[in-house]
mmCIF file of C-alpha atoms in Angstrom:
data_model
loop_
_atom_site.group_PDB
_atom_site.id
_atom_site.type_symbol
_atom_site.label_atom_id
_atom_site.label_comp_id
_atom_site.label_asym_id
_atom_site.label_seq_id
_atom_site.Cartn_x
_atom_site.Cartn_y
_atom_site.Cartn_z
ATOM 1 C CA UNK S 221 -1.235 -147.298 39.162
ATOM 2 C CA UNK S 222 -1.318 -149.973 42.359
ATOM 3 C CA UNK S 223 1.824 -152.067 39.969
ATOM 4 C CA UNK S 224 5.428 -151.902 39.747
ATOM 5 C CA UNK S 225 7.613 -151.403 37.051
ATOM 6 C CA UNK S 226 5.867 -154.237 34.902
ATOM 7 C CA UNK S 227 2.671 -156.594 35.024
ATOM 8 C CA UNK S 228 1.610 -159.608 33.524
ATOM 9 C CA UNK S 229 -1.845 -159.520 34.139
ATOM 10 C CA UNK S 230 -3.434 -162.966 33.902
ATOM 11 C CA UNK S 231 -7.061 -162.960 33.015
ATOM 12 C CA UNK S 232 -8.317 -166.755 34.680
ATOM 13 C CA UNK S 233 -11.776 -166.289 33.258
ATOM 14 C CA UNK S 234 -9.998 -166.066 29.919
ATOM 15 C CA UNK S 235 -8.465 -169.431 30.926
ATOM 16 C CA UNK S 236 -11.261 -171.141 32.311
ATOM 17 C CA UNK S 237 -13.806 -170.239 28.868
ATOM 18 C CA UNK S 238 -10.978 -171.036 26.521
ATOM 19 C CA UNK S 239 -10.806 -174.118 28.139
ATOM 20 C CA UNK S 240 -14.542 -174.489 27.939
ATOM 21 C CA UNK S 241 -14.511 -173.570 23.682
ATOM 22 C CA UNK S 242 -11.655 -176.609 23.277
ATOM 23 C CA UNK S 243 -14.118 -178.936 25.076
ATOM 24 C CA UNK S 244 -16.959 -178.343 22.636
ATOM 25 C CA UNK S 245 -14.622 -178.801 19.909
ATOM 26 C CA UNK S 246 -13.204 -181.802 21.373
ATOM 27 C CA UNK S 247 -17.376 -182.950 21.534
ATOM 28 C CA UNK S 248 -16.357 -186.290 22.897
ATOM 29 C CA UNK S 249 -13.101 -186.668 23.763
ATOM 30 C CA UNK S 250 -11.868 -185.283 27.250
ATOM 31 C CA UNK S 251 -9.921 -181.962 27.353
ATOM 32 C CA UNK S 252 -5.935 -182.189 28.560
ATOM 33 C CA UNK S 253 -5.105 -178.817 28.904
ATOM 34 C CA UNK S 254 -1.182 -178.202 28.903
ATOM 35 C CA UNK S 255 0.234 -176.062 31.393
ATOM 36 C CA UNK S 256 4.087 -176.543 31.030
ATOM 37 C CA UNK S 257 6.513 -173.315 31.704
ATOM 38 C CA UNK S 258 4.939 -172.122 34.368
ATOM 39 C CA UNK S 259 1.120 -172.286 31.684
ATOM 40 C CA UNK S 260 3.391 -170.999 29.595
ATOM 41 C CA UNK S 261 3.913 -167.979 31.023
ATOM 42 C CA UNK S 262 0.828 -167.588 32.407
ATOM 43 C CA UNK S 263 2.038 -168.817 36.334
ATOM 44 C CA UNK S 264 1.161 -172.813 37.261
ATOM 45 C CA UNK S 265 -1.000 -173.027 39.976
ATOM 46 C CA UNK S 266 -3.209 -170.340 38.895
ATOM 47 C CA UNK S 267 -4.310 -171.321 34.947
ATOM 48 C CA UNK S 268 -4.061 -175.206 35.984
ATOM 49 C CA UNK S 269 -7.042 -174.628 38.468
ATOM 50 C CA UNK S 270 -8.768 -172.263 35.728
ATOM 51 C CA UNK S 271 -8.520 -175.027 32.971
ATOM 52 C CA UNK S 272 -9.638 -176.991 34.975
ATOM 53 C CA UNK S 273 -12.561 -174.858 36.791
ATOM 54 C CA UNK S 274 -13.432 -173.973 32.503
ATOM 55 C CA UNK S 275 -13.651 -178.350 32.201
ATOM 56 C CA UNK S 276 -9.975 -179.761 31.869
ATOM 57 C CA UNK S 277 -10.370 -183.220 33.181
ATOM 58 C CA UNK S 278 -6.084 -184.141 32.678
ATOM 59 C CA UNK S 279 -3.985 -181.840 33.446
ATOM 60 C CA UNK S 280 -0.356 -182.546 31.142
ATOM 61 C CA UNK S 281 3.531 -180.906 31.693
ATOM 62 C CA UNK S 282 6.446 -181.634 30.429
ATOM 63 C CA UNK S 283 9.073 -182.279 33.655
ATOM 64 C CA UNK S 284 8.319 -184.026 36.342
ATOM 65 C CA UNK S 285 9.498 -181.493 38.198
ATOM 66 C CA UNK S 286 6.212 -179.732 36.997
ATOM 67 C CA UNK S 287 3.506 -182.514 37.931
ATOM 68 C CA UNK S 288 5.474 -182.620 41.658
ATOM 69 C CA UNK S 289 4.837 -178.827 41.676
ATOM 70 C CA UNK S 290 0.506 -179.008 40.964
ATOM 71 C CA UNK S 291 -0.020 -181.376 43.144
ATOM 72 C CA UNK S 292 2.547 -179.747 46.176
ATOM 73 C CA UNK S 293 0.700 -176.889 45.072
ATOM 74 C CA UNK S 294 -3.180 -178.470 46.142
ATOM 75 C CA UNK S 295 -3.958 -178.994 42.439
ATOM 76 C CA UNK S 296 -5.888 -182.254 41.925
ATOM 77 C CA UNK S 297 -7.724 -184.729 38.876
ATOM 78 C CA UNK S 298 -4.997 -186.475 36.732
ATOM 79 C CA UNK S 299 -1.941 -184.929 35.895
ATOM 80 C CA UNK S 300 0.576 -186.831 33.004
ATOM 81 C CA UNK S 301 4.270 -186.253 32.988
ATOM 82 C CA UNK S 302 6.541 -186.571 29.490
ATOM 83 C CA UNK S 303 9.757 -185.490 30.026
ATOM 84 C CA UNK S 304 11.695 -187.653 32.193
ATOM 85 C CA UNK S 305 15.716 -187.387 32.122
ATOM 86 C CA UNK S 306 17.382 -190.225 33.886
ATOM 87 C CA UNK S 307 17.376 -190.584 37.178
ATOM 88 C CA UNK S 308 13.805 -188.268 37.849
ATOM 89 C CA UNK S 309 11.940 -188.705 40.853
ATOM 90 C CA UNK S 310 10.437 -191.022 39.360
ATOM 91 C CA UNK S 311 9.366 -192.920 42.345
ATOM 92 C CA UNK S 312 7.560 -189.189 44.365
ATOM 93 C CA UNK S 313 5.642 -189.007 40.657
ATOM 94 C CA UNK S 314 4.199 -192.210 41.408
ATOM 95 C CA UNK S 315 3.724 -191.299 45.176
ATOM 96 C CA UNK S 316 1.835 -187.925 43.777
ATOM 97 C CA UNK S 317 0.083 -190.922 41.492
ATOM 98 C CA UNK S 318 1.332 -188.592 38.995
ATOM 99 C CA UNK S 319 0.438 -190.496 35.606
ATOM 100 C CA UNK S 320 4.370 -190.757 33.174
ATOM 101 C CA UNK S 321 5.782 -190.992 29.749
ATOM 102 C CA UNK S 322 7.175 -194.306 28.328
ATOM 103 C CA UNK S 323 9.275 -193.321 24.865
ATOM 104 C CA UNK S 324 11.817 -195.393 25.356
ATOM 105 C CA UNK S 325 13.129 -198.862 27.305
ATOM 106 C CA UNK S 326 15.043 -196.775 30.028
ATOM 107 C CA UNK S 327 12.000 -194.559 31.463
ATOM 108 C CA UNK S 328 9.981 -197.638 31.434
ATOM 109 C CA UNK S 329 12.981 -199.784 33.487
ATOM 110 C CA UNK S 330 12.766 -196.475 36.261
ATOM 111 C CA UNK S 331 10.163 -196.492 36.853
ATOM 112 C CA UNK S 332 9.913 -200.137 37.119
ATOM 113 C CA UNK S 333 12.373 -199.643 40.136
ATOM 114 C CA UNK S 334 9.942 -197.473 41.289
ATOM 115 C CA UNK S 335 7.051 -198.960 41.461
ATOM 116 C CA UNK S 336 9.061 -202.011 43.342
ATOM 117 C CA UNK S 337 10.322 -199.569 45.786
ATOM 118 C CA UNK S 338 5.953 -198.235 46.880
ATOM 119 C CA UNK S 339 4.550 -201.643 46.345
ATOM 120 C CA UNK S 340 2.428 -200.042 44.087
ATOM 121 C CA UNK S 341 1.555 -200.606 40.454
ATOM 122 C CA UNK S 342 2.779 -196.991 38.161
ATOM 123 C CA UNK S 343 0.312 -196.039 35.497
ATOM 124 C CA UNK S 344 1.468 -194.861 32.322
ATOM 125 C CA UNK S 345 1.740 -193.559 28.124
ATOM 126 C CA UNK S 346 3.505 -195.146 25.608
ATOM 127 C CA UNK S 347 4.330 -193.142 23.318
ATOM 128 C CA UNK S 348 4.366 -193.805 19.249
ATOM 129 C CA UNK S 349 6.585 -191.946 17.367
ATOM 130 C CA UNK S 350 4.272 -191.734 14.244
ATOM 131 C CA UNK S 351 7.014 -189.529 12.215
ATOM 132 C CA UNK S 352 7.791 -186.035 14.590
ATOM 133 C CA UNK S 353 10.929 -187.568 15.150
ATOM 134 C CA UNK S 354 11.313 -186.238 18.486
ATOM 135 C CA UNK S 355 10.078 -188.962 21.554
ATOM 136 C CA UNK S 356 9.154 -192.317 21.171
ATOM 137 C CA UNK S 357 9.893 -195.655 19.686
ATOM 138 C CA UNK S 358 9.113 -196.136 15.379
ATOM 139 C CA UNK S 359 6.781 -199.128 14.836
ATOM 140 C CA UNK S 360 8.917 -201.511 12.397
ATOM 141 C CA UNK S 361 12.531 -199.975 13.543
ATOM 142 C CA UNK S 362 15.421 -201.838 12.473
ATOM 143 C CA UNK S 363 16.616 -199.872 15.800
ATOM 144 C CA UNK S 364 16.829 -201.413 19.021
ATOM 145 C CA UNK S 365 14.337 -199.800 20.910
ATOM 146 C CA UNK S 366 11.145 -199.680 18.210
ATOM 147 C CA UNK S 367 7.596 -199.658 19.372
ATOM 148 C CA UNK S 368 7.136 -203.522 19.234
ATOM 149 C CA UNK S 369 10.008 -204.224 21.431
ATOM 150 C CA UNK S 370 8.986 -201.306 24.271
ATOM 151 C CA UNK S 371 5.584 -202.994 23.896
ATOM 152 C CA UNK S 372 6.732 -206.388 24.420
ATOM 153 C CA UNK S 373 8.351 -205.592 27.046
ATOM 154 C CA UNK S 374 5.393 -203.141 28.816
ATOM 155 C CA UNK S 375 2.864 -206.079 28.046
ATOM 156 C CA UNK S 376 5.293 -208.491 30.577
ATOM 157 C CA UNK S 377 5.910 -204.860 33.452
ATOM 158 C CA UNK S 378 2.159 -205.367 33.511
ATOM 159 C CA UNK S 379 1.375 -208.949 34.068
ATOM 160 C CA UNK S 380 3.975 -208.515 36.890
ATOM 161 C CA UNK S 381 1.300 -205.776 38.063
ATOM 162 C CA UNK S 382 4.201 -203.178 37.955
ATOM 163 C CA UNK S 383 2.406 -201.206 35.219
ATOM 164 C CA UNK S 384 -1.321 -199.898 34.112
ATOM 165 C CA UNK S 385 -1.430 -198.634 30.940
ATOM 166 C CA UNK S 386 -3.497 -195.690 30.936
ATOM 167 C CA UNK S 387 -2.393 -193.829 27.250
ATOM 168 C CA UNK S 388 -1.278 -194.165 23.582
ATOM 169 C CA UNK S 389 -0.322 -191.198 22.434
ATOM 170 C CA UNK S 390 1.555 -189.865 20.004
ATOM 171 C CA UNK S 391 2.537 -186.083 19.231
ATOM 172 C CA UNK S 392 1.281 -184.472 14.712
ATOM 173 C CA UNK S 393 4.786 -182.752 13.228
ATOM 174 C CA UNK S 394 2.235 -180.317 10.622
ATOM 175 C CA UNK S 395 -0.481 -180.201 12.967
ATOM 176 C CA UNK S 396 -0.375 -175.858 12.780
ATOM 177 C CA UNK S 397 -0.907 -177.094 8.845
ATOM 178 C CA UNK S 398 -4.657 -178.884 9.230
ATOM 179 C CA UNK S 399 -3.806 -179.910 5.256
ATOM 180 C CA UNK S 400 -0.421 -181.471 4.671
ATOM 181 C CA UNK S 401 0.283 -184.382 3.713
ATOM 182 C CA UNK S 402 2.640 -185.589 6.686
ATOM 183 C CA UNK S 403 -0.703 -185.824 9.412
ATOM 184 C CA UNK S 404 -3.163 -188.379 6.941
ATOM 185 C CA UNK S 405 0.587 -190.885 7.386
ATOM 186 C CA UNK S 406 0.429 -190.196 11.785
ATOM 187 C CA UNK S 407 -3.013 -191.174 11.412
ATOM 188 C CA UNK S 408 -2.253 -194.229 9.892
ATOM 189 C CA UNK S 409 1.194 -195.290 11.946
ATOM 190 C CA UNK S 410 -1.091 -193.912 15.128
ATOM 191 C CA UNK S 411 -3.875 -196.806 14.570
ATOM 192 C CA UNK S 412 -1.369 -199.519 13.419
ATOM 193 C CA UNK S 413 0.642 -198.433 17.324
ATOM 194 C CA UNK S 414 -2.121 -198.740 18.815
ATOM 195 C CA UNK S 415 -3.658 -202.378 16.427
ATOM 196 C CA UNK S 416 -0.049 -203.608 17.643
ATOM 197 C CA UNK S 417 -0.457 -202.827 21.784
ATOM 198 C CA UNK S 418 -3.428 -204.400 21.514
ATOM 199 C CA UNK S 419 -2.782 -207.504 19.899
ATOM 200 C CA UNK S 420 -0.143 -207.829 22.737
ATOM 201 C CA UNK S 421 -2.727 -207.276 25.790
ATOM 202 C CA UNK S 422 -2.709 -204.071 26.200
ATOM 203 C CA UNK S 423 -6.053 -201.587 25.707
ATOM 204 C CA UNK S 424 -5.955 -198.421 27.812
ATOM 205 C CA UNK S 425 -8.266 -196.178 27.458
ATOM 206 C CA UNK S 426 -6.561 -193.100 26.449
ATOM 207 C CA UNK S 427 -5.423 -192.039 22.671
ATOM 208 C CA UNK S 428 -4.409 -189.566 22.085
ATOM 209 C CA UNK S 429 -2.272 -186.640 19.548
ATOM 210 C CA UNK S 430 -4.108 -184.052 19.215
ATOM 211 C CA UNK S 431 -2.351 -180.297 19.974
ATOM 212 C CA UNK S 432 -4.059 -177.210 19.797
ATOM 213 C CA UNK S 433 -4.444 -176.884 15.875
ATOM 214 C CA UNK S 434 -6.574 -180.366 16.143
ATOM 215 C CA UNK S 435 -8.552 -179.767 18.431
ATOM 216 C CA UNK S 436 -9.605 -177.222 16.422
ATOM 217 C CA UNK S 437 -8.695 -178.743 12.649
ATOM 218 C CA UNK S 438 -8.116 -182.217 11.935
ATOM 219 C CA UNK S 439 -11.103 -183.793 14.401
ATOM 220 C CA UNK S 440 -10.750 -187.472 13.453
ATOM 221 C CA UNK S 441 -7.488 -186.891 15.177
ATOM 222 C CA UNK S 442 -9.525 -186.265 18.657
ATOM 223 C CA UNK S 443 -9.615 -189.665 19.501
ATOM 224 C CA UNK S 444 -9.931 -190.214 23.186
ATOM 225 C CA UNK S 445 -8.432 -187.269 24.294
ATOM 226 C CA UNK S 446 -7.163 -183.949 23.484
ATOM 227 C CA UNK S 447 -4.810 -181.702 24.287
ATOM 228 C CA UNK S 448 -3.940 -178.141 23.719
ATOM 229 C CA UNK S 449 -1.981 -175.908 25.164
ATOM 230 C CA UNK S 450 -1.128 -172.657 23.565
ATOM 231 C CA UNK S 451 -4.950 -172.297 22.429
ATOM 232 C CA UNK S 452 -6.306 -172.838 26.494
ATOM 233 C CA UNK S 453 -3.856 -169.415 26.787
ATOM 234 C CA UNK S 454 -6.412 -167.335 23.729
ATOM 235 C CA UNK S 455 -3.179 -167.618 21.731
ATOM 236 C CA UNK S 456 -3.561 -169.196 18.196
ATOM 237 C CA UNK S 457 -1.923 -171.978 17.106
ATOM 238 C CA UNK S 458 -0.954 -170.685 13.386
ATOM 239 C CA UNK S 459 -3.241 -168.705 10.597
ATOM 240 C CA UNK S 460 -4.148 -171.405 8.829
ATOM 241 C CA UNK S 461 -6.479 -172.576 12.392
ATOM 242 C CA UNK S 462 -7.649 -169.374 11.927
ATOM 243 C CA UNK S 463 -7.485 -166.164 14.539
ATOM 244 C CA UNK S 464 -8.031 -166.222 17.829
ATOM 245 C CA UNK S 465 -10.801 -163.952 17.803
ATOM 246 C CA UNK S 466 -12.141 -166.748 14.315
ATOM 247 C CA UNK S 467 -11.048 -169.398 17.024
ATOM 248 C CA UNK S 468 -13.577 -167.781 19.489
ATOM 249 C CA UNK S 469 -11.247 -168.078 22.127
ATOM 250 C CA UNK S 470 -9.289 -164.938 24.308
ATOM 251 C CA UNK S 471 -5.828 -164.187 24.461
ATOM 252 C CA UNK S 472 -5.032 -164.136 28.610
ATOM 253 C CA UNK S 473 -2.447 -163.012 29.452
ATOM 254 C CA UNK S 474 -1.442 -158.964 28.744
ATOM 255 C CA UNK S 475 1.957 -158.029 29.237
ATOM 256 C CA UNK S 476 1.972 -153.794 30.502
ATOM 257 C CA UNK S 477 4.678 -151.787 31.982
ATOM 258 C CA UNK S 478 4.733 -147.951 33.074
ATOM 259 C CA UNK S 479 7.558 -145.545 31.827
ATOM 260 C CA UNK S 480 10.253 -144.396 33.915
ATOM 261 C CA UNK S 481 11.396 -141.180 31.785
ATOM 262 C CA UNK S 482 10.586 -139.218 29.002
ATOM 263 C CA UNK S 483 12.303 -136.365 27.507
ATOM 264 C CA UNK S 484 13.257 -133.942 24.490
ATOM 265 C CA UNK S 485 16.292 -135.242 22.294
ATOM 266 C CA UNK S 486 16.774 -132.727 19.025
ATOM 267 C CA UNK S 487 16.837 -134.270 15.394
ATOM 268 C CA UNK S 488 20.052 -136.285 14.495
ATOM 269 C CA UNK S 489 20.435 -138.010 18.282
ATOM 270 C CA UNK S 490 21.652 -141.509 18.422
ATOM 271 C CA UNK S 491 19.020 -143.379 20.627
ATOM 272 C CA UNK S 492 20.219 -147.338 22.430
ATOM 273 C CA UNK S 493 22.809 -148.658 22.058
ATOM 274 C CA UNK S 494 25.132 -148.576 18.358
ATOM 275 C CA UNK S 495 23.670 -145.946 18.050
ATOM 276 C CA UNK S 496 21.090 -148.059 15.480
ATOM 277 C CA UNK S 497 18.573 -145.304 15.712
ATOM 278 C CA UNK S 498 18.306 -142.011 15.392
ATOM 279 C CA UNK S 499 15.827 -139.717 15.608
ATOM 280 C CA UNK S 500 14.731 -137.926 12.327
ATOM 281 C CA UNK S 501 13.842 -134.109 14.288
ATOM 282 C CA UNK S 502 13.263 -133.242 16.801
ATOM 283 C CA UNK S 503 11.061 -134.984 19.288
ATOM 284 C CA UNK S 504 9.831 -137.160 22.743
ATOM 285 C CA UNK S 505 11.559 -140.589 23.814
ATOM 286 C CA UNK S 506 10.125 -142.369 26.084
ATOM 287 C CA UNK S 507 12.090 -145.916 28.638
ATOM 288 C CA UNK S 508 10.041 -147.885 28.635
ATOM 289 C CA UNK S 509 12.015 -150.187 31.857
ATOM 290 C CA UNK S 510 12.152 -154.175 30.388
ATOM 291 C CA UNK S 511 15.179 -156.056 28.536
ATOM 292 C CA UNK S 512 15.707 -159.124 27.119
ATOM 293 C CA UNK S 513 16.254 -160.258 30.783
ATOM 294 C CA UNK S 514 12.972 -159.992 30.872
ATOM 295 C CA UNK S 515 12.094 -162.156 27.707
ATOM 296 C CA UNK S 516 12.017 -159.318 25.350
ATOM 297 C CA UNK S 517 13.901 -160.114 23.147
ATOM 298 C CA UNK S 518 16.814 -158.037 21.176
ATOM 299 C CA UNK S 519 15.384 -159.123 17.913
ATOM 300 C CA UNK S 520 12.648 -157.447 19.542
ATOM 301 C CA UNK S 521 15.037 -154.588 18.415
ATOM 302 C CA UNK S 522 13.994 -150.894 16.472
ATOM 303 C CA UNK S 523 11.324 -153.953 15.824
ATOM 304 C CA UNK S 524 8.588 -155.148 18.469
ATOM 305 C CA UNK S 525 5.579 -152.640 19.141
ATOM 306 C CA UNK S 526 4.398 -151.170 22.538
ATOM 307 C CA UNK S 527 1.320 -149.009 22.900
ATOM 308 C CA UNK S 528 2.034 -145.424 24.320
ATOM 309 C CA UNK S 529 0.761 -142.270 24.318
ATOM 310 C CA UNK S 530 -2.988 -143.525 22.841
ATOM 311 C CA UNK S 531 -0.547 -144.271 19.513
ATOM 312 C CA UNK S 532 1.092 -148.315 18.436
ATOM 313 C CA UNK S 533 4.728 -147.219 18.589
ATOM 314 C CA UNK S 534 7.589 -150.051 17.603
ATOM 315 C CA UNK S 535 10.761 -149.696 19.901
ATOM 316 C CA UNK S 536 13.641 -146.961 18.674
ATOM 317 C CA UNK S 537 17.221 -148.832 18.529
ATOM 318 C CA UNK S 538 18.130 -152.187 20.738
ATOM 319 C CA UNK S 539 16.705 -154.157 23.717
ATOM 320 C CA UNK S 540 18.945 -153.124 26.699
ATOM 321 C CA UNK S 541 18.807 -156.376 29.439
ATOM 322 C CA UNK S 542 16.680 -154.073 31.236
ATOM 323 C CA UNK S 543 15.417 -151.424 29.122
ATOM 324 C CA UNK S 544 14.645 -149.538 26.083
ATOM 325 C CA UNK S 545 12.774 -146.651 24.065
ATOM 326 C CA UNK S 546 9.833 -145.281 22.025
ATOM 327 C CA UNK S 547 9.380 -142.980 20.598
ATOM 328 C CA UNK S 548 6.693 -140.134 21.700
ATOM 329 C CA UNK S 549 7.396 -137.978 18.315
ATOM 330 C CA UNK S 550 6.560 -134.939 20.581
ATOM 331 C CA UNK S 551 3.017 -136.723 21.745
ATOM 332 C CA UNK S 552 2.617 -136.443 25.984
ATOM 333 C CA UNK S 553 3.324 -138.132 28.068
ATOM 334 C CA UNK S 554 5.173 -139.018 31.109
ATOM 335 C CA UNK S 555 6.870 -140.971 33.939
ATOM 336 C CA UNK S 556 4.521 -143.724 35.687
ATOM 337 C CA UNK S 557 2.093 -142.920 32.819
ATOM 338 C CA UNK S 558 1.517 -146.814 31.328
ATOM 339 C CA UNK S 559 2.411 -148.634 28.512
ATOM 340 C CA UNK S 560 1.572 -151.841 27.525
ATOM 341 C CA UNK S 561 3.209 -154.395 25.107
ATOM 342 C CA UNK S 562 0.669 -157.074 24.327
ATOM 343 C CA UNK S 563 -2.972 -157.847 25.161
ATOM 344 C CA UNK S 564 -5.926 -159.329 23.703
ATOM 345 C CA UNK S 565 -6.321 -156.767 21.141
ATOM 346 C CA UNK S 566 -9.540 -155.299 22.613
ATOM 347 C CA UNK S 567 -8.004 -151.808 24.095
ATOM 348 C CA UNK S 568 -5.782 -151.139 20.366
ATOM 349 C CA UNK S 569 -3.147 -152.363 21.998
ATOM 350 C CA UNK S 570 -0.720 -155.126 19.745
ATOM 351 C CA UNK S 571 -1.354 -159.239 20.528
ATOM 352 C CA UNK S 572 1.588 -161.074 20.706
ATOM 353 C CA UNK S 573 0.732 -162.380 17.630
ATOM 354 C CA UNK S 574 2.225 -159.512 16.582
ATOM 355 C CA UNK S 575 4.926 -160.042 18.688
ATOM 356 C CA UNK S 576 5.811 -162.657 16.496
ATOM 357 C CA UNK S 577 5.199 -161.091 13.211
ATOM 358 C CA UNK S 578 7.407 -158.751 13.788
ATOM 359 C CA UNK S 579 10.358 -160.262 15.512
ATOM 360 C CA UNK S 580 10.532 -163.848 12.789
ATOM 361 C CA UNK S 581 8.309 -165.654 15.599
ATOM 362 C CA UNK S 582 5.545 -167.580 17.107
ATOM 363 C CA UNK S 583 3.665 -166.263 19.955
ATOM 364 C CA UNK S 584 4.392 -169.354 21.606
ATOM 365 C CA UNK S 585 8.245 -167.548 22.565
ATOM 366 C CA UNK S 586 6.880 -164.475 23.280
ATOM 367 C CA UNK S 587 4.598 -165.966 26.930
ATOM 368 C CA UNK S 588 6.602 -167.898 27.706
ATOM 369 C CA UNK S 589 10.029 -165.587 27.620
ATOM 370 C CA UNK S 590 8.283 -163.478 29.934
ATOM 371 C CA UNK S 591 10.376 -163.913 32.716
ATOM 372 C CA UNK S 592 10.518 -164.298 36.554
ATOM 373 C CA UNK S 593 10.817 -161.201 37.827
ATOM 374 C CA UNK S 594 7.980 -160.377 35.855
ATOM 375 C CA UNK S 595 5.296 -160.852 38.794
ATOM 376 C CA UNK S 596 2.302 -162.148 37.473
ATOM 377 C CA UNK S 597 -1.568 -160.174 38.412
ATOM 378 C CA UNK S 598 -3.764 -162.867 38.059
ATOM 379 C CA UNK S 599 -8.082 -161.225 37.626
ATOM 380 C CA UNK S 600 -10.937 -162.867 37.114
ATOM 381 C CA UNK S 601 -11.605 -166.595 38.272
ATOM 382 C CA UNK S 602 -12.389 -167.843 41.907
#
């Protein structure tokens, strides 16, 4: 292989195609492709460009620094960033035409200061907490930081020419369970929040609530814009929504490595730290040079599936910082051979979802955790 120890191959055509499937699914709503966390581990700039090629008219990120990185990487078009910290780079974002979230009074205050300094108008999206209990403000809250108070402050700011309200948005608590009782509730709360803002003279063009699951499963949550994240990268948001295959999307990341050693071990040999795995017969083992420093969770000890020497095998014993062992059961293999941890599943390899199931987590964590020591190799696309 022309690659070194390990690599994550990213299929940019898959990303573009997945977005175009999402665009069809969202019918009249526009698509904001969420590319936070280095595009869920897939590489920020190439993934963002592939998403745009597939028809995403917006890009969404969590951190302001991620939005700045998009602009500095030459990515144009609307970008929305929603997780600022006090003292963040508001001025730089406004100067780079990045749209910002206002989910609390302090955010508005800092954005106003930055807009005054730049003598311009900041583009903002107001965040309603409709029942997730995380970011944003509640309607009819006794809390001083209520939707009513925030809307009044924003209306004032709007009249002073400091902000332009582009969007009102919210986040669903249970969208991966599309029939969950909270969803109707959140829908009604969101509509009420929008009506209240409208009465105060705030009437943005974009109302958005739907994540990946809601894009596929809840058409009444589409509004003007959908915000898919994990499905952009071809991974299903959850079993109740469907498999990647049934949704018509394809996983974009394949994580592979090369064996660095193959050796024989007699029956009764302890393998890896703490000898949690002991060989039950004379056998051979392969050493895979990836570990928890690369995002292979320690929870995958004696659990993670790997395609090696033609078969799917389970990690033998503990995952170490830089390596783990697999039992090869006498099958022929040698140093330099490629092993595949996960991929689209089209060649018999496990998927990120298989990994998540094996270790009791979600596939979002599997792909997002692949660490910076693993080079991203991009295929497909311009």
